[in-house]
Structure formats: C-alpha cells, structure tokens
Coordinates of C-alpha atoms in Angstrom, one line a residue:
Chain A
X1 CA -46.9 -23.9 10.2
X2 CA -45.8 -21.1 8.0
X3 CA -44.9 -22.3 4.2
X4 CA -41.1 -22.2 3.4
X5 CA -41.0 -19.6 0.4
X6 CA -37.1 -20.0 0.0
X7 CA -37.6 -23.8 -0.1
X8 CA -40.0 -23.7 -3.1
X9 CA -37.9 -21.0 -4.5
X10 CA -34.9 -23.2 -4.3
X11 CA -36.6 -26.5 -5.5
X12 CA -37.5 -24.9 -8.2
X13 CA -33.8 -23.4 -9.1
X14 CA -32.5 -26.8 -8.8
X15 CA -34.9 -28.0 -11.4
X16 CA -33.3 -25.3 -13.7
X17 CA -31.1 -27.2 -16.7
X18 CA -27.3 -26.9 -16.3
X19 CA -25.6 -24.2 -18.4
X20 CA -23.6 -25.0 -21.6
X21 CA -20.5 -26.8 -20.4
X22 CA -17.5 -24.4 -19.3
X23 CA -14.9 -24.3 -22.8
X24 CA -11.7 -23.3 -22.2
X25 CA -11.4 -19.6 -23.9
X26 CA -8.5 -20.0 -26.3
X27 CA -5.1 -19.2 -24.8
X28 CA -6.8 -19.0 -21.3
X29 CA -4.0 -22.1 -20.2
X30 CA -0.6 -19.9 -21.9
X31 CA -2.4 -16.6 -20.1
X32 CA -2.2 -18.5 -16.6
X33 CA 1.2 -20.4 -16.9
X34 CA 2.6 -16.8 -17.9
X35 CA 1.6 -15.3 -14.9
X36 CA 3.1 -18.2 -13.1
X37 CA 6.3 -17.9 -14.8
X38 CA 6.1 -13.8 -13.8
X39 CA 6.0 -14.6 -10.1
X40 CA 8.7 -17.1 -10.2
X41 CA 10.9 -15.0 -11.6
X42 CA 11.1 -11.9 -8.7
X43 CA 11.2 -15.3 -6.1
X44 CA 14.5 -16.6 -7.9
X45 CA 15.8 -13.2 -7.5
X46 CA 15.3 -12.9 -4.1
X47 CA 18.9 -14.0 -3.3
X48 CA 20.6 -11.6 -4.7
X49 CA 17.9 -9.0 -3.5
X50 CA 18.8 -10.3 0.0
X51 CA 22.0 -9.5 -0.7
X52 CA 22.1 -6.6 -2.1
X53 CA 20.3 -5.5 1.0
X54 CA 22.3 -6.2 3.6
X55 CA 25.4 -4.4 1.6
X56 CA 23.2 -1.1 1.5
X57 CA 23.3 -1.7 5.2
X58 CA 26.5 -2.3 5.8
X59 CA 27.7 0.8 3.7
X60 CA 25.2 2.6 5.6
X61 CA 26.6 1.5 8.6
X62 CA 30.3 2.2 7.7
X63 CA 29.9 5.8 6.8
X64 CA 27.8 6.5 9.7
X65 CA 30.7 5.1 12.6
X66 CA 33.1 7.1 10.3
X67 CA 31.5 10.4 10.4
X68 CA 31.2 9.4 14.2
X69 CA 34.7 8.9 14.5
X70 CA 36.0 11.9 12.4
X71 CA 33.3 14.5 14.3
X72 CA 36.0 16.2 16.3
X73 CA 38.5 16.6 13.2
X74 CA 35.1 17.8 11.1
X75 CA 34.7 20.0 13.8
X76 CA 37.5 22.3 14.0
X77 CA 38.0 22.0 10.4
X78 CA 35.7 25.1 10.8
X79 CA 37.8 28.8 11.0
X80 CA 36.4 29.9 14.6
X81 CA 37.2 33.3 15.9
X82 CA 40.1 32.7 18.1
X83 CA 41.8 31.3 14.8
X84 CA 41.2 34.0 13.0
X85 CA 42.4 36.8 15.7
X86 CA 45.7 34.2 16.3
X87 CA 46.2 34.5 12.3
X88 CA 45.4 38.6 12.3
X89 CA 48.0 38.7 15.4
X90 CA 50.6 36.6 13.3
X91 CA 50.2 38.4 9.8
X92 CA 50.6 41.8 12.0
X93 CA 53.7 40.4 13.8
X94 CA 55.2 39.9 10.3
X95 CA 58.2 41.9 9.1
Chain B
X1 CA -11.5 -30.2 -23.4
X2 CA -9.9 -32.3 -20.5
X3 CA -7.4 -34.7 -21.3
X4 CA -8.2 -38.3 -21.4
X5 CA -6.3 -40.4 -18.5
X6 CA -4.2 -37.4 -17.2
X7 CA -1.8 -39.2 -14.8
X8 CA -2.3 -36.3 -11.7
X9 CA 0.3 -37.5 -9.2
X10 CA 3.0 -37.4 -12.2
X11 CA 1.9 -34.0 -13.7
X12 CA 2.1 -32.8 -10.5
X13 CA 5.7 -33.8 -9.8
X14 CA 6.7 -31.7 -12.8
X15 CA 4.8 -29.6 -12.4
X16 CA 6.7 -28.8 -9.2
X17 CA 9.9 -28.8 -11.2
X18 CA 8.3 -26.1 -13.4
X19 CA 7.4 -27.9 -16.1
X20 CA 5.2 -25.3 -18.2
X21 CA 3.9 -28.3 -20.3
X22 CA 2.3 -29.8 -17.0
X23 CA 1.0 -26.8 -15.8
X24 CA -1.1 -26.4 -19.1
X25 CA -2.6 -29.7 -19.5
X26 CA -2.9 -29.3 -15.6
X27 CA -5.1 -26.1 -16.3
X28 CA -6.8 -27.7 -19.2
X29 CA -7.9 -30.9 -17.2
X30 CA -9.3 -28.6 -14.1
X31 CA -10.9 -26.0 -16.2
X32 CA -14.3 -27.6 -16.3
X33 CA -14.5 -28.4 -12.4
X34 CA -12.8 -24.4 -11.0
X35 CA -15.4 -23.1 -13.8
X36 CA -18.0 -24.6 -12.2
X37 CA -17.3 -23.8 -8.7
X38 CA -16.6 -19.9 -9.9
X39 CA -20.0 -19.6 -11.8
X40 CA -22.1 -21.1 -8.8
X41 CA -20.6 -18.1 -6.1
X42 CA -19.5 -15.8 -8.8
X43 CA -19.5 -12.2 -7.7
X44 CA -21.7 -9.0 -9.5
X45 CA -19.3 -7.1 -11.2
X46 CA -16.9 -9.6 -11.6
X47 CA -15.8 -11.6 -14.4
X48 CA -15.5 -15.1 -14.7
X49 CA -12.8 -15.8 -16.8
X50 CA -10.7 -13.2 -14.3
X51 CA -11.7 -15.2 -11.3
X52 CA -10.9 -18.5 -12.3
X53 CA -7.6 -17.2 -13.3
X54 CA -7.1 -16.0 -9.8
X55 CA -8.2 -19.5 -8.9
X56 CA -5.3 -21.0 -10.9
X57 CA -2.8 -18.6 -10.1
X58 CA -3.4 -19.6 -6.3
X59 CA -3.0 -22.7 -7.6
X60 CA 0.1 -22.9 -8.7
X61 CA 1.3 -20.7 -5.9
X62 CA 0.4 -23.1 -3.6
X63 CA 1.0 -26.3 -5.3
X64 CA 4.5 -27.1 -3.2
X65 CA 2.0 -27.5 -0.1
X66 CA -0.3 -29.7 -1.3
X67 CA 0.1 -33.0 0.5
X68 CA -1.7 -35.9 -1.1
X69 CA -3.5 -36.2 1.8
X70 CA -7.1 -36.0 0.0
X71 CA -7.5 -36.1 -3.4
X72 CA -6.1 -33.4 -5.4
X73 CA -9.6 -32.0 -7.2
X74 CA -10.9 -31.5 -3.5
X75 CA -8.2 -29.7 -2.5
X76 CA -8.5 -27.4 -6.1
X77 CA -12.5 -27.3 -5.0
X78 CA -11.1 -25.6 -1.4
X79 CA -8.9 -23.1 -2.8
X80 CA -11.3 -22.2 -5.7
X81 CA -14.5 -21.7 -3.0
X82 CA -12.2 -19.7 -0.5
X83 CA -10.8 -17.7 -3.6
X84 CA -14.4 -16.9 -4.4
X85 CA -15.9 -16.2 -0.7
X86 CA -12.7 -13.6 -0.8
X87 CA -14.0 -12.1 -4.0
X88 CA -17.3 -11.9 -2.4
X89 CA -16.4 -10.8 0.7
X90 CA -14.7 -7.7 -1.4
X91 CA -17.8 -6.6 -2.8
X92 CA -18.7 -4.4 -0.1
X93 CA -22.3 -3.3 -0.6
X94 CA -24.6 -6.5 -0.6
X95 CA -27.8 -5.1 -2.1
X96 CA -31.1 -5.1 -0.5
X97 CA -34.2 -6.8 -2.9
X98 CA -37.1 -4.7 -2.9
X99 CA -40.7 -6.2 -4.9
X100 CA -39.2 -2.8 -7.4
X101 CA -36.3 -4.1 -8.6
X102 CA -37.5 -7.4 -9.9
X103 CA -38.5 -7.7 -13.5
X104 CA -41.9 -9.3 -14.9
X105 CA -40.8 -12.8 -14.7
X106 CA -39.2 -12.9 -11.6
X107 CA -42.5 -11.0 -10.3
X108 CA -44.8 -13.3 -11.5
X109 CA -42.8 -16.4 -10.2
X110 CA -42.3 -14.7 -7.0
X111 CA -46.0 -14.4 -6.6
X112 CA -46.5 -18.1 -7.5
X113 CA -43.9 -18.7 -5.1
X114 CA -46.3 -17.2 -2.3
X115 CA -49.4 -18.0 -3.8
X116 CA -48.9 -22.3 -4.3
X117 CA -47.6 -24.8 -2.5
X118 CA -45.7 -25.8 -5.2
X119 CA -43.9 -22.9 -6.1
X120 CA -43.0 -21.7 -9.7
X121 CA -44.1 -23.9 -13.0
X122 CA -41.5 -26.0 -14.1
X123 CA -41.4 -23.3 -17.2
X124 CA -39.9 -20.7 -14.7
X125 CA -37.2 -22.7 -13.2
X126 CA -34.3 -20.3 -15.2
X127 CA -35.9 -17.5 -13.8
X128 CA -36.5 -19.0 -10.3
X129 CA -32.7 -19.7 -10.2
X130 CA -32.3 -15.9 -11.2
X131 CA -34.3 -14.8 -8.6
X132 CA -32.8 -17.3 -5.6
X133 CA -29.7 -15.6 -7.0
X134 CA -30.6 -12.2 -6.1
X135 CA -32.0 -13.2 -2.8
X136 CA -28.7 -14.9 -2.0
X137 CA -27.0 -11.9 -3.2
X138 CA -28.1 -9.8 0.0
X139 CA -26.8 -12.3 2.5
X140 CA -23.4 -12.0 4.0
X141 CA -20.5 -14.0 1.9
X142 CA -20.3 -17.1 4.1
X143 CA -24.0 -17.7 4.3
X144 CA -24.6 -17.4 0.9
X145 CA -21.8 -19.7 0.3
X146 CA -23.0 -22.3 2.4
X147 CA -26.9 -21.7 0.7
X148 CA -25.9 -21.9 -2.7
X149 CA -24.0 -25.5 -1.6
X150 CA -26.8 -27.1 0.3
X151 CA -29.8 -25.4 -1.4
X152 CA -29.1 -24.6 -4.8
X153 CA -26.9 -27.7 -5.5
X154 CA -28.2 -30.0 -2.8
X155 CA -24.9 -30.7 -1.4
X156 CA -24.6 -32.7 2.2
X157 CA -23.3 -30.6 4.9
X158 CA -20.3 -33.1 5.1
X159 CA -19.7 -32.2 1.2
X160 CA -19.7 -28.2 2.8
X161 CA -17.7 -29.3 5.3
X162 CA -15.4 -30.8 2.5
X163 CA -14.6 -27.9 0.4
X164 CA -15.0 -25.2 2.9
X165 CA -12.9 -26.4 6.3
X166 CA -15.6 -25.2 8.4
X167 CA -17.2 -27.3 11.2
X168 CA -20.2 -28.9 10.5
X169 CA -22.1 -27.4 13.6
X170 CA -21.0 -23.8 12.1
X171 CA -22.2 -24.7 8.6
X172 CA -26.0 -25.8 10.0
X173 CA -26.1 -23.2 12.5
X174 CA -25.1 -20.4 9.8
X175 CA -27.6 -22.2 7.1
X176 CA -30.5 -21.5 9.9
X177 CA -30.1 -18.1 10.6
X178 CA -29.5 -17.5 6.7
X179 CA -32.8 -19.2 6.1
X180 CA -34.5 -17.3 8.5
X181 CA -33.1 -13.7 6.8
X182 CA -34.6 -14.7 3.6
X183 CA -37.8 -15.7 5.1
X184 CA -37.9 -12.1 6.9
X185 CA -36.9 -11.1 3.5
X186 CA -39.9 -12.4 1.3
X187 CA -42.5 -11.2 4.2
X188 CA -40.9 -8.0 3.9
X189 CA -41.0 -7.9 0.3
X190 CA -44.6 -9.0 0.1
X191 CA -45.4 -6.0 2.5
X192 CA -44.2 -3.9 -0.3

C-alpha cells in the first residue's frame, strides 16, 4: 500500500500548539456597530426613496401625455409657407 | 475578553431593536470563536481583522432571520465559514507548490514526511502546519474548506456537515478526491 504523505503531514500540523488567543484590537466592536448603524440608515430611508420615485414617474408621465395631447397645436405653431404667402397676399391687399 | 454569563437570547432581542450596547458586548463575546474560524480558512492577501469584520457585518445584517432553531454560535460558525469560502473563492489564482518555492524548513520536513513513517519530528510541527497550509492553498475553496475541518482540526464530518449545510455524502466524497490531488501533488513534487 502506498504511505499517505498528507496524513503524516497533517498529523503532524495538528500536533502544532494553538496560536496566542485572538484579543479584541481596540475599538474593533465601535468600528463594526458603526458600519451597522451606516447601513441602517439608507434602509430607513427607503420610504421616502420609494416615494420620491414614483413622483419622478408620474411627472414624467404627465408631461409626456401633454406634449401628446398638444402635438397638433405645437405643430402649426410653426410659420409654414402657405402662411406666409396668405400674410404677403394680405399686407399687399392693404391700403 | 468575553463577557461572563452574557444572557444571548436577551441581547439578541435588543439587539434587534438596535440597541448599539448589545451589539458591542454581542461582538465582544463572539470575537474569540469568528477569529478562530477566519484564521483556520483565512485567505493570502487578505487581512484578518478585515474579514472578521465582514463576518460581523453579515452578522448583524442577518440577525432578523436567525430563528433559534440551533444554537446561536453555530449559526455565527455558518455565516463566518460561508463568509470565508466566499473570500476564498475570490482569490482567483490558487497557486501551484513546486519543491522551489518551499524554504529550508519546510524542505527538510517535507523530505521527512516521505522518507519516515512517522512523518516530521515533533520539533517541526509549526512548520508542518505551514506547509499543510500551502498544500491546501492549491486546492479549490470548498475542498480546502472541508480539509482544513476534518484534517487539520479533526472535526467529524457531522461537525462539517454542521457549519457548512452541505450533505454529508458531498463532504466525504469531496475530502476523497481532495486527498487524492494532494497525493498526485507530493509525487509530483518529489519528481522535481
């Protein structure tokens, strides 16, 4: 049978003495509750976010059914040719 | 230092109900046993101190689903070995160990290693761990995960099973083939 070299590897690591027990770095527990309290804060916020949202939507909405509406008027706001020959005609009509 | 008789269900509670206090002498009291887990599957490159903090912070992210259904340190154990196998899994290059890159020591017990039954003196055992480190090192995430639990820290498969969430059938089948790299890994270092 061939010999396990991990197993004797690993018998031997086990063996090994424990590391110096893990002390807390100073301030390590204020460094991880602050960084909790950051990502509470965007969640309580979310409400409003929500809502703030759906008004840009809404707005969005509005203006576009508007300019929808009002296309035609938009339109012919524009001078086109035949007004301006009408309006030529007119002024030469004048007295 | 962990806090004598730290009532857990109760600092819990407020800590649910933000209480920063709780959350403190929470981190305080767990410090010792996420440290632990983070140094056994720490990462190259990576600092300690940076992943335990990531440990906490999923923590407390993820303290509102914690159900009481097993104890609350094994649940900590979970999130701070899947927080890690993440870590590992994003260091992207695992390296491979060629007879070059070890130093004198970890040579000489690596020769002893082949060369006895017995395998390193008792004298070598730091270095052996160093080495069994760097062998585990060029094995996927997972399997080195599962190695370092039942090899390195002799840890029952059930105990895997425990603090990982994976079958126990997928844990011994994984630990085979993993065993079998590192074999093809010594011969091929001993080629060298």
């Amino acid at each position: 049978m061939k010999p396990d070299f991990w197993k004797r590897l690993a018998e031997t690591a086990r063996r090994a003495p424990a590391g110096p027990p893990a002390e807390m770095p100073f301030g390590f527990d204020t460094r991880v509750v602050a960084s909790w309290r950051g990502r509470q804060e965007p969640e309580e916020a979310l409400p409003w976010t929500l809502l703030l949202r759906g008004a840009l939507v809404c707005a969005s909405l509005i203006l576009l059914l508007s300019v929808a509406m009002n296309y035609q008027a938009l339109k012919e706001r524009e001078p086109g040719s035949v007004a301006i020959a009408d309006s030529a005609i007119r002024m030469s009509m004048l007295p | 230092m962990a806090e004598a008789g730290l009532d857990m269900a109760a600092c819990l509670e407020r800590v649910r109900q933000r209480d920063e206090d709780a959350a403190r002498a929470l981190v305080r009291e767990l410090y010792p046993l996420v440290m632990k887990i983070v140094r056994s599957h720490l990462p190259r490159r990576t600092d300690e101190e940076d992943l335990a903090q990531m440990v906490f912070g999923k923590i407390f992210a993820h303290v509102d689903q914690y159900s009481g259904s097993v104890p609350f340190e094994h649940w900590v154990s979970r999130v701070a070995v899947n927080t890690c196998l993440n870590a590992l899994r994003a260091e992207k290059c695992r390296p491979e160990l060629r007879w070059a890159d070890l130093n004198e020591g970890e040579a000489e017990a690596m020769e002893r290693v082949v060369a006895t039954a017995k395998g390193p003196d008792p004298s070598e055992q730091l270095t052996a761990r160093e080495l069994a480190h760097k062998m585990l090192e060029t094995l996927l995430p997972k399997d080195r995960l599962i190695l370092t639990m039942l090899d390195l820290e002799e840890r029952s498969v059930e105990e895997v099973r425990e603090r990982t969430g994976w079958s126990g059938s997928l844990i011994k089948v994984r630990a085979f083939r993993a065993r079998m790299k590192l074999r093809k890994q010594f011969a091929k270092m001993m080629q060298e």
